[in-house]
Short mmCIF file of C-alpha atoms in Angstrom, two decimals:
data_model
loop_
_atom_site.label_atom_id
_atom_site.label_comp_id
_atom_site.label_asym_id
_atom_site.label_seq_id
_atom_site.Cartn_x
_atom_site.Cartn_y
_atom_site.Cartn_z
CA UNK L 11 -4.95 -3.00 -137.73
CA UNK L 12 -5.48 -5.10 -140.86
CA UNK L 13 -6.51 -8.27 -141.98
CA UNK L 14 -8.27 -8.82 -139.00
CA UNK L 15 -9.60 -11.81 -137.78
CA UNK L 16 -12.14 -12.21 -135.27
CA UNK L 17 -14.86 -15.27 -134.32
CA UNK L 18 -17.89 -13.55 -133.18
CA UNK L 19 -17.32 -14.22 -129.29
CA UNK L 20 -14.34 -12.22 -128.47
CA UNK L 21 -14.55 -9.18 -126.23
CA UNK L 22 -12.34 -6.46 -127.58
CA UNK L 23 -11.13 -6.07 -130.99
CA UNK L 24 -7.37 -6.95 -129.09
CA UNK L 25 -8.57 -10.17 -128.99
CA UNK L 26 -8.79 -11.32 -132.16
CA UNK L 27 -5.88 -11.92 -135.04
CA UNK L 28 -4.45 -9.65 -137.15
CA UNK L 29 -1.42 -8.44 -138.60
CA UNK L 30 0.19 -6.69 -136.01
CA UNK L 31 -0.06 -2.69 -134.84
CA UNK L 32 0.86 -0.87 -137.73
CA UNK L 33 1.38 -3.45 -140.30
CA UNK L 34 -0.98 -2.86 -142.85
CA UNK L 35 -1.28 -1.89 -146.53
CA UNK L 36 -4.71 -0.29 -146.50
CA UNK L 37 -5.94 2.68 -149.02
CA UNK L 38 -7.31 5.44 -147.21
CA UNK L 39 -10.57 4.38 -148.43
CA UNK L 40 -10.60 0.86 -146.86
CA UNK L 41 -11.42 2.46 -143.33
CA UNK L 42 -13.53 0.01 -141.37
CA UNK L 43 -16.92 1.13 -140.23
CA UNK L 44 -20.18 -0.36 -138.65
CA UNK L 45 -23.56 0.42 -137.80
CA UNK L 46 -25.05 -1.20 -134.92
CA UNK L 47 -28.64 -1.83 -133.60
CA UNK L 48 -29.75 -2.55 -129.91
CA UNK L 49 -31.45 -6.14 -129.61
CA UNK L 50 -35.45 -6.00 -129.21
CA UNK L 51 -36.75 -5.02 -126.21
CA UNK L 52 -33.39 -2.87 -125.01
CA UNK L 53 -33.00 0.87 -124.97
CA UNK L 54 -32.29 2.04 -127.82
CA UNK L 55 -30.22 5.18 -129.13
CA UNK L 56 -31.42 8.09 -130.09
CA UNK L 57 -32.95 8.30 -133.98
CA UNK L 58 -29.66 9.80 -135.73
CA UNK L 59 -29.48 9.34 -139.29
CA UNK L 60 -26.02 10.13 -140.33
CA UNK L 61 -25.47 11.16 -144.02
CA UNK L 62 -24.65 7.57 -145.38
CA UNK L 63 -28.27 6.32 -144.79
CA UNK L 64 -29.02 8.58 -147.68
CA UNK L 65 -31.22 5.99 -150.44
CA UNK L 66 -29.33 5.42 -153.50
CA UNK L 67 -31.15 5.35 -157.21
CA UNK L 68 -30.54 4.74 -160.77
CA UNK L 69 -30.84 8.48 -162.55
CA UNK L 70 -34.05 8.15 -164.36
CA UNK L 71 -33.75 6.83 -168.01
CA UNK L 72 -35.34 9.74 -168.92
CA UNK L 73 -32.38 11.56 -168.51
CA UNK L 74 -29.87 12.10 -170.77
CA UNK L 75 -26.30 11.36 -168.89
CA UNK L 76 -23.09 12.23 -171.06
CA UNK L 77 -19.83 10.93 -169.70
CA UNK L 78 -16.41 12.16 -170.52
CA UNK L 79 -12.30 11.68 -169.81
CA UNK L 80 -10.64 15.49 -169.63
CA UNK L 81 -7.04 16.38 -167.98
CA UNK L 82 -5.23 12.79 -168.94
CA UNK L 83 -2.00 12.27 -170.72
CA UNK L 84 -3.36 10.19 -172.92
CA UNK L 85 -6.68 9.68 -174.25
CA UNK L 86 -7.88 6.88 -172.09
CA UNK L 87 -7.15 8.40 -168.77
CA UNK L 88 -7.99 11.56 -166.88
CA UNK L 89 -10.77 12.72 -164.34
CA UNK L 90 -14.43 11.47 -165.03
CA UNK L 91 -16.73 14.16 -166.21
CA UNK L 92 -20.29 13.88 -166.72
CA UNK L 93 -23.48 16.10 -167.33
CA UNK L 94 -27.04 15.74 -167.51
CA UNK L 95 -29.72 17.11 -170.56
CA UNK L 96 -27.02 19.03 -171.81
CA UNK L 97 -26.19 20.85 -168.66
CA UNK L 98 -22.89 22.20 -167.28
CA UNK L 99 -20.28 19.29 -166.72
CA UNK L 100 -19.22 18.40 -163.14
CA UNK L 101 -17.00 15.63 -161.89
CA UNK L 102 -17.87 12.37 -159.54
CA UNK L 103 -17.07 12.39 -155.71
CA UNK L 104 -14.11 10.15 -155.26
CA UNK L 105 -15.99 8.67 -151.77
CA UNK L 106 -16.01 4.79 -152.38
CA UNK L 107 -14.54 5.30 -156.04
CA UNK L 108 -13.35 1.43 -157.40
CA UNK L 109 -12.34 -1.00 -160.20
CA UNK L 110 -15.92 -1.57 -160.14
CA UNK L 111 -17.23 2.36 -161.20
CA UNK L 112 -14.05 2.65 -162.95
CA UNK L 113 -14.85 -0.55 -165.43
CA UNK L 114 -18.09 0.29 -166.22
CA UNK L 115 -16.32 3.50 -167.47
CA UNK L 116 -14.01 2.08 -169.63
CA UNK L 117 -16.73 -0.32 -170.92
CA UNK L 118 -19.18 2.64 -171.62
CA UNK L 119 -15.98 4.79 -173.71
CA UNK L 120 -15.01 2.12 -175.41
CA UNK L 121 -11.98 2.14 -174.13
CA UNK L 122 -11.23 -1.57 -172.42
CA UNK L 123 -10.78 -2.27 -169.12
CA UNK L 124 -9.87 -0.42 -165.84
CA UNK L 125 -6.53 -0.55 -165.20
CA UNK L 126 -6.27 1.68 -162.00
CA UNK L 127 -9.14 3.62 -160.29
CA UNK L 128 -7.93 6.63 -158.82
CA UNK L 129 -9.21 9.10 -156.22
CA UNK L 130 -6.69 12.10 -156.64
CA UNK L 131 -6.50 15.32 -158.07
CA UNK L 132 -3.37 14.90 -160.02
CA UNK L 133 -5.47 15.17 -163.61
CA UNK L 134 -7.31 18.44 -161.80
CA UNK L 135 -9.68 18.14 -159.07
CA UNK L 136 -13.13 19.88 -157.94
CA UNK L 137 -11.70 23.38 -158.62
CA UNK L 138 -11.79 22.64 -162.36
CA UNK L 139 -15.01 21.21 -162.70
CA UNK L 140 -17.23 20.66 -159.54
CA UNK L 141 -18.82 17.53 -158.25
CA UNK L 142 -22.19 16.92 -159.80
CA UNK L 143 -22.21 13.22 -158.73
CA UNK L 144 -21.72 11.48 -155.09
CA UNK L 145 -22.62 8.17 -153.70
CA UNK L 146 -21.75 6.45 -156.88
CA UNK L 147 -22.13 2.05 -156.26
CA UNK L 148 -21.59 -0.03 -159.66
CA UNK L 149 -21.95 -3.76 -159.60
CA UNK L 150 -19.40 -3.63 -162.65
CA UNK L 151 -21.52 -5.29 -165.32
CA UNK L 152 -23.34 -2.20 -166.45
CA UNK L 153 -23.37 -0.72 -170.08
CA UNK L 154 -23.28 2.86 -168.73
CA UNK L 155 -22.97 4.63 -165.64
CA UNK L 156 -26.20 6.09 -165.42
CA UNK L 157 -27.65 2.55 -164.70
CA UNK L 158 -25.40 2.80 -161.24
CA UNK L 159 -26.75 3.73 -158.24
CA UNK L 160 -25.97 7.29 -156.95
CA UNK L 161 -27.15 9.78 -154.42
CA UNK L 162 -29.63 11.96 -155.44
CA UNK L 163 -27.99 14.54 -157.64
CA UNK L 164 -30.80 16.87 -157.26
CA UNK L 165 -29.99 17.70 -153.71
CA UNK L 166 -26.55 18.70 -154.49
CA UNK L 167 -22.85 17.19 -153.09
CA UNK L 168 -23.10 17.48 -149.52
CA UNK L 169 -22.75 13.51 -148.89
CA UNK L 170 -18.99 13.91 -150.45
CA UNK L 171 -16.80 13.41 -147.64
CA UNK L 172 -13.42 12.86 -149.88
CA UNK L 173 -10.28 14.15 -149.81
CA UNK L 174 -10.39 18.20 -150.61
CA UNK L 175 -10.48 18.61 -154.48
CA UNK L 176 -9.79 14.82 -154.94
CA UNK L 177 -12.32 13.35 -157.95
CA UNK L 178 -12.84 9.83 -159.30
CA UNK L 179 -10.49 9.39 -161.87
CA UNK L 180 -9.36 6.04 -163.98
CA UNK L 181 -7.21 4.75 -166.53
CA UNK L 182 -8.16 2.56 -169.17
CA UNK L 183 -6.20 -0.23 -171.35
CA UNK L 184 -7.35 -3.07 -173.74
CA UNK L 185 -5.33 -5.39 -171.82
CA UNK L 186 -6.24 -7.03 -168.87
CA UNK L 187 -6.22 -10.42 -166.81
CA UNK L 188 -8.97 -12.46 -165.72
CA UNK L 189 -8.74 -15.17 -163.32
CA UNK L 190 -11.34 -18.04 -163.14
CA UNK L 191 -11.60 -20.72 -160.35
CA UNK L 192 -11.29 -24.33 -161.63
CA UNK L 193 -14.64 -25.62 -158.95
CA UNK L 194 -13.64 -29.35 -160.62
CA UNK L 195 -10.11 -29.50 -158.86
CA UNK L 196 -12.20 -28.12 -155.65
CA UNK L 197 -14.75 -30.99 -156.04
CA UNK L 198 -11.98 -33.05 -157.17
CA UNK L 199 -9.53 -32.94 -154.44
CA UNK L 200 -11.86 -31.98 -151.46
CA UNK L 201 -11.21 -34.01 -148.30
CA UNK L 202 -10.96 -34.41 -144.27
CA UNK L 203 -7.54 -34.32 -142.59
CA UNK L 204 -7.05 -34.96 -138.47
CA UNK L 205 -3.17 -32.89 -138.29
CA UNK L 206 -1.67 -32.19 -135.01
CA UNK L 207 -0.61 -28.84 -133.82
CA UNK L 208 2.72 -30.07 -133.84
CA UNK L 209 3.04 -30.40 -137.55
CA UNK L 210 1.05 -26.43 -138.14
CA UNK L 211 3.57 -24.12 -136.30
CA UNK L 212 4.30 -22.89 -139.30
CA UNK L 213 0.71 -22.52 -140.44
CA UNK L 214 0.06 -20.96 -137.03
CA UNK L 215 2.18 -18.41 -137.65
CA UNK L 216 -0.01 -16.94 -140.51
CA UNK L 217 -3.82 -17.44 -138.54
CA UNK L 218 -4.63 -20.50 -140.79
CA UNK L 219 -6.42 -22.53 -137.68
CA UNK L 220 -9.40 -20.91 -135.60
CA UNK L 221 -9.22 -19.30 -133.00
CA UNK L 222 -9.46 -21.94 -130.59
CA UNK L 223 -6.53 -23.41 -131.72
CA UNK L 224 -4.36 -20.40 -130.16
CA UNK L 225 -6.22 -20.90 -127.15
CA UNK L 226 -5.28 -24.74 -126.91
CA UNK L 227 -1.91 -23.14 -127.30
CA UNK L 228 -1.57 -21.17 -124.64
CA UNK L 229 -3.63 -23.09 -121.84
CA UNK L 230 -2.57 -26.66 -122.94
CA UNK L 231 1.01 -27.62 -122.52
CA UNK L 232 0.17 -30.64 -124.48
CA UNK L 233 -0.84 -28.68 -127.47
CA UNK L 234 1.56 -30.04 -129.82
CA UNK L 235 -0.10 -33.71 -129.25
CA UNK L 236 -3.83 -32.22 -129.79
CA UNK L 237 -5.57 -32.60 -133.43
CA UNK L 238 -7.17 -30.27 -135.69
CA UNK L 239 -9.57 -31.23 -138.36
CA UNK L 240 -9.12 -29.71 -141.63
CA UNK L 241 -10.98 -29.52 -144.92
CA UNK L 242 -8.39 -29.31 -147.47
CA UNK L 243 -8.79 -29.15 -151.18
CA UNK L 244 -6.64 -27.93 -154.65
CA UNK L 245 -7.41 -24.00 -155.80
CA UNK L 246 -6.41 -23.49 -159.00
CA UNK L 247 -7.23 -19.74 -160.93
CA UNK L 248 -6.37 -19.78 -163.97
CA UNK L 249 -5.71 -16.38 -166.24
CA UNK L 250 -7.67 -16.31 -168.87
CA UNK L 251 -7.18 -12.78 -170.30
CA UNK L 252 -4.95 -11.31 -172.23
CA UNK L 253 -2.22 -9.88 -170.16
CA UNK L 254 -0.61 -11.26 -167.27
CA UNK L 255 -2.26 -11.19 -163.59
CA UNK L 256 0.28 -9.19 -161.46
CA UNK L 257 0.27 -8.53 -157.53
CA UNK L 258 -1.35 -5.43 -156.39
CA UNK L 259 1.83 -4.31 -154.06
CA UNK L 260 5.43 -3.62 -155.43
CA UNK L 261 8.04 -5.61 -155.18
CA UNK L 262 9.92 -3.61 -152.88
CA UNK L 263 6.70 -4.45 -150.28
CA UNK L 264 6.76 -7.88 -150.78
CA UNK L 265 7.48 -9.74 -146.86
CA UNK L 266 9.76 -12.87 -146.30
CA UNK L 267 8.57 -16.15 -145.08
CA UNK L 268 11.35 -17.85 -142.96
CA UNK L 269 8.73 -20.52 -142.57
CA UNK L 270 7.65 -21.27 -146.37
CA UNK L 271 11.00 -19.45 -147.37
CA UNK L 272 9.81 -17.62 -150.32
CA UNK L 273 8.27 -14.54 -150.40
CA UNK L 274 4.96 -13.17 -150.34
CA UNK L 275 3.56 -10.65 -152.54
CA UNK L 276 -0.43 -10.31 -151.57
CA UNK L 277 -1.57 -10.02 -148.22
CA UNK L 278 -5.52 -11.76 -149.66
CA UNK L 279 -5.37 -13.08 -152.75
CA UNK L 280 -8.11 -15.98 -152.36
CA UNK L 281 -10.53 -16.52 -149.11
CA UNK L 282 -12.29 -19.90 -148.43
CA UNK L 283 -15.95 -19.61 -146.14
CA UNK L 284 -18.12 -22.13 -144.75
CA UNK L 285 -21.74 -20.85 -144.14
CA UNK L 286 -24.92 -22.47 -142.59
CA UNK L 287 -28.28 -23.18 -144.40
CA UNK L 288 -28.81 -19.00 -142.86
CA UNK L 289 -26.25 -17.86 -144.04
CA UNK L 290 -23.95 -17.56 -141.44
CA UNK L 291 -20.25 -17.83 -141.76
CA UNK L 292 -19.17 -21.12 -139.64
CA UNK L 293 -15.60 -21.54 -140.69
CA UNK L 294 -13.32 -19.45 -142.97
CA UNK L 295 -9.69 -20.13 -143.90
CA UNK L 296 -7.16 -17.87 -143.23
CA UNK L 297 -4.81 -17.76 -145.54
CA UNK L 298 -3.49 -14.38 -145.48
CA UNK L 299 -0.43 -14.33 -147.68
CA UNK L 300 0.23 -15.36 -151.01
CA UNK L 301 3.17 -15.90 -153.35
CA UNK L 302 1.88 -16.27 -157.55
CA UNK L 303 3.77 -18.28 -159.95
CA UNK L 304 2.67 -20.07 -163.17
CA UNK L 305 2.14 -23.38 -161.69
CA UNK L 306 0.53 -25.13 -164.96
CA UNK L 307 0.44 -23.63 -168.45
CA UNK L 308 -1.11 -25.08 -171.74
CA UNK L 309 1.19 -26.71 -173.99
CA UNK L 310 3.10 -24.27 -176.18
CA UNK L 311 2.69 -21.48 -173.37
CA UNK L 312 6.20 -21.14 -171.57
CA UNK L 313 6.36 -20.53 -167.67
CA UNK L 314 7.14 -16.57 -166.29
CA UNK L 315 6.37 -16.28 -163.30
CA UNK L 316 8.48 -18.30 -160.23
CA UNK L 317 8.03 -17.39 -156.07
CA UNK L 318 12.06 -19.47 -155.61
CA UNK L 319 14.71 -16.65 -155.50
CA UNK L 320 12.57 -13.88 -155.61
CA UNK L 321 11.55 -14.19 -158.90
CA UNK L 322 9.16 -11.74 -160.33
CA UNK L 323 5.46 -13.34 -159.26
CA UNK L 324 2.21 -13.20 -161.65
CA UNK L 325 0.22 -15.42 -163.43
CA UNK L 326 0.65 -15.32 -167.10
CA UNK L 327 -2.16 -15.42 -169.32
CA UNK L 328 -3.12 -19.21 -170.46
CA UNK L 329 -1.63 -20.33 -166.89
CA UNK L 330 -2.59 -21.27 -163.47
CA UNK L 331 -1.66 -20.56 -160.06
CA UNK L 332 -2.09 -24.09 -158.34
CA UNK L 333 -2.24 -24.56 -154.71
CA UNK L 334 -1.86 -28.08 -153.80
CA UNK L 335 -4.11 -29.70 -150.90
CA UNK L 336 -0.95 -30.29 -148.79
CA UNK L 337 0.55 -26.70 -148.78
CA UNK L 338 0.02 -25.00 -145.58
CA UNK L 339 -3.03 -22.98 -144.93
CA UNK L 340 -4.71 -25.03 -148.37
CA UNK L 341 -7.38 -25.98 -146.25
CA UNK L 342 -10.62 -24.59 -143.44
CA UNK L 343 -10.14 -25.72 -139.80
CA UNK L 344 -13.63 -26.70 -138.91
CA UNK L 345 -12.77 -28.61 -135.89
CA UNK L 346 -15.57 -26.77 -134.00
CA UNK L 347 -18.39 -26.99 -136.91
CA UNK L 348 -20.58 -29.78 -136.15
CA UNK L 349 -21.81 -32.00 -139.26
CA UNK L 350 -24.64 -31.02 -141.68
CA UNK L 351 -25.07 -29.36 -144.77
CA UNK L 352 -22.95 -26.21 -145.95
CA UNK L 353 -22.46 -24.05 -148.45
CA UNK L 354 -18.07 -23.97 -149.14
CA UNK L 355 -17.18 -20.41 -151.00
CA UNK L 356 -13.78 -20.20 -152.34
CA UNK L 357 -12.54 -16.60 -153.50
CA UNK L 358 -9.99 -14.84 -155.72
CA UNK L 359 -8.92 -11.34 -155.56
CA UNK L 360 -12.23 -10.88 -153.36
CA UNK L 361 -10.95 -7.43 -152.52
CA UNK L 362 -10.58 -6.17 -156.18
CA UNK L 363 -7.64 -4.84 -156.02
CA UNK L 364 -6.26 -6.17 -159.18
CA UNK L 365 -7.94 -4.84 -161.64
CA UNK L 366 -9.99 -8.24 -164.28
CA UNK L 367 -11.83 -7.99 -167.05
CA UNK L 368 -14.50 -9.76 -164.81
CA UNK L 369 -14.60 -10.71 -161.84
CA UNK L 370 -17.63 -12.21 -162.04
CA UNK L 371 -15.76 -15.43 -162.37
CA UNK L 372 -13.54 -14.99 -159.07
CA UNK L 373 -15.78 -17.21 -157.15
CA UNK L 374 -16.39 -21.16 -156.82
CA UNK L 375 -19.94 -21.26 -154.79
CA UNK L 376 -20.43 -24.94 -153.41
CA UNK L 377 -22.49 -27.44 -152.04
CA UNK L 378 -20.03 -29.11 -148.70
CA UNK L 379 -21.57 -32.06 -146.66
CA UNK L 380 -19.38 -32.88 -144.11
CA UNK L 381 -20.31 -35.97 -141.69
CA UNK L 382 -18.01 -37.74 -139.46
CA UNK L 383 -16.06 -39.73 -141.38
CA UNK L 384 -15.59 -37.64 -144.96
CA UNK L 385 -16.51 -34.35 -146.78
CA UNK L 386 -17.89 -33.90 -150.35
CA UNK L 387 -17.96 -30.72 -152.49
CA UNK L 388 -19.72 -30.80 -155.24
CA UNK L 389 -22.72 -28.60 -157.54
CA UNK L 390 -19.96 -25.55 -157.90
CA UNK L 391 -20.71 -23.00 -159.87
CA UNK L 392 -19.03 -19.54 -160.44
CA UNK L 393 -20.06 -16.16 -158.86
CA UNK L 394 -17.96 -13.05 -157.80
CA UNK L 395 -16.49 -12.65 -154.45
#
């Protein structure tokens, strides 16, 4: 199952959206897991402590970390080797091993950005050099990788669960996109539409309505006459690095739309949330598929990049990727969110799988009132995903 979509109230897992069985592009890393906790009051289970409650820590400043790139064809690539006071050198656990880690590499070598972040064996694995560090979590905006949390490397490697032999590995380049959210088209364009289901069958098709909707749908046989109130705004991301922004999945993987008759080459490219004054998630848009194109470029800056004919899809650098307010699935069906005060996060690349110079930027965090009659966004700012 992938891209799964659920509302909180549903009783099995069968019952909410996704993909369809099998259908999926998932890393073996991007298993889903959960840790659950009896109400108050209820029995509880018994006190097990599996091995991924183990804290995580900084390595003490005090100690002297040295980091290194061995077993690449080129310079800036190959496994990541590191050693401590001058000890023996030892490799990092490929468990949970990202763009994120893998940037704060690149940054710390000198060598760029992060490119691809690996977890393989193919530049020599744990036979060559063993692991010395597991557990490792970057936020991506460190200097080095000591100031990353890790598990403590004291007690040895028995929290790596990776693939046998498999290490962190990356691959560096001084080129790379970065994609920033234009919040003033958001606050801009931001507004209320009343559609009826009759006009979102295509929308429908891709889980951009709630849930409910699909219930109206199959219990109503009026369904097509029955509204659904929509938030809909412009998301624009433009590129501003210095190569071009390029989907994540080949384009031999890349699915056909009958519907929007183009094709789509990333599954999540940009999320939009709607959370209360506690934080919880109210409404979220569901706009699962994508198709990239260079929408708007400055002048001088010709367009690449086209989704008609399946043309190659990106955004080049100095472009944007434009999604107007009336496309299908631009918008959040909050039909069942009652008025008040909200906080509206839109998202690009939130999964990091394209690798950005930042992504600190993917991220338009912003004030939504919505009352009966209108909406307005406004006080954006930029944060990651």
């Amino acid at each position: 199952m992938d891209n799964l979509f659920c509302e909180g109230h549903e009783k099995e897992l069968t019952d909410c959206h996704f993909d369809g069985w099998g259908v999926n592009d998932c890393e073996p890393t991007e298993a889903a897991g959960v840790t659950c906790q009896s109400p108050a009051g209820e029995e509880t289970l018994p006190d097990i402590k599996p091995e991924y409650y183990e804290p995580k820590s900084r390595i003490h400043y005090s100690q002297r970390m040295e980091i290194r790139l061995r077993g690449g064809r080129v310079p800036n690539e190959g496994r990541i080797e590191v050693r401590l006071n001058g000890g023996a050198w030892g490799s990092i656990c490929s468990d949970g091993w990202s763009l994120l880690e893998a940037n704060v590499v690149c940054r710390q070598l000198g060598l760029g950005y992060a490119r691809d972040a690996l977890q393989t064996d193919y530049f020599g694995g744990a036979d060559l050099t063993p692991v010395l560090l597991s557990g490792t979590e970057c936020y991506g905006n460190e200097t080095s990788l000591q100031e990353c949390l890790h598990y403590d490397f004291s007690r040895g490697t028995s929290t790596c669960h990776g693939e046998r032999n498999h290490v962190a590995v990356v691959m560096c380049h001084i080129l790379a996109p970065d994609l920033v959210v234009d919040y003033y088209e958001i606050e801009r364009t931001a507004h209320l539409e009343d559609r009826p289901m009759a006009l979102m069958q295509c929308a429908m098709e891709e889980n951009c309505v709630a849930n409910e909707a699909y219930e109206i749908q199959r219990d109503d046989p009026n369904w097509r006459y029955v509204t659904r109130r929509l938030l809909k705004f412009t998301a624009s991301a433009l590129n501003a690095g210095n190569t071009d922004f390029r989907p994540f999945k080949d384009k031999s993987m890349w699915e056909w739309h009958m519907c929007h008759m183009h094709y789509h080459s990333m599954e999540v490219f940009a999320t939009f949330d709607i959370y209360d004054a506690q934080g919880n998630k109210v409404a979220q848009g569901h706009k699962a598929s994508f198709c990239l194109e260079d929408s708007q470029c400055l002048p001088g800056i010709p367009k690449k990049y086209n989704c008609a004919n399946f043309g190659d899809q990106g955004i080049s650098v100095n472009c944007s990727d434009v999604y107007l307010y009336n496309l299908d699935c631009q918008w959040v069906d909050i039909t069942e969110m009652n008025t008040g005060l909200y906080t509206l996060k839109i998202a690009i690349n939130p999964e990091f799988k394209v690798s950005e110079m930042s992504f600190d930027n993917n991220a338009a965090i912003c004030n939504l009132l919505y009352t009966d009659t209108y909406a307005r966004v406004d006080n954006c700012r930029l944060e990651r995903p």
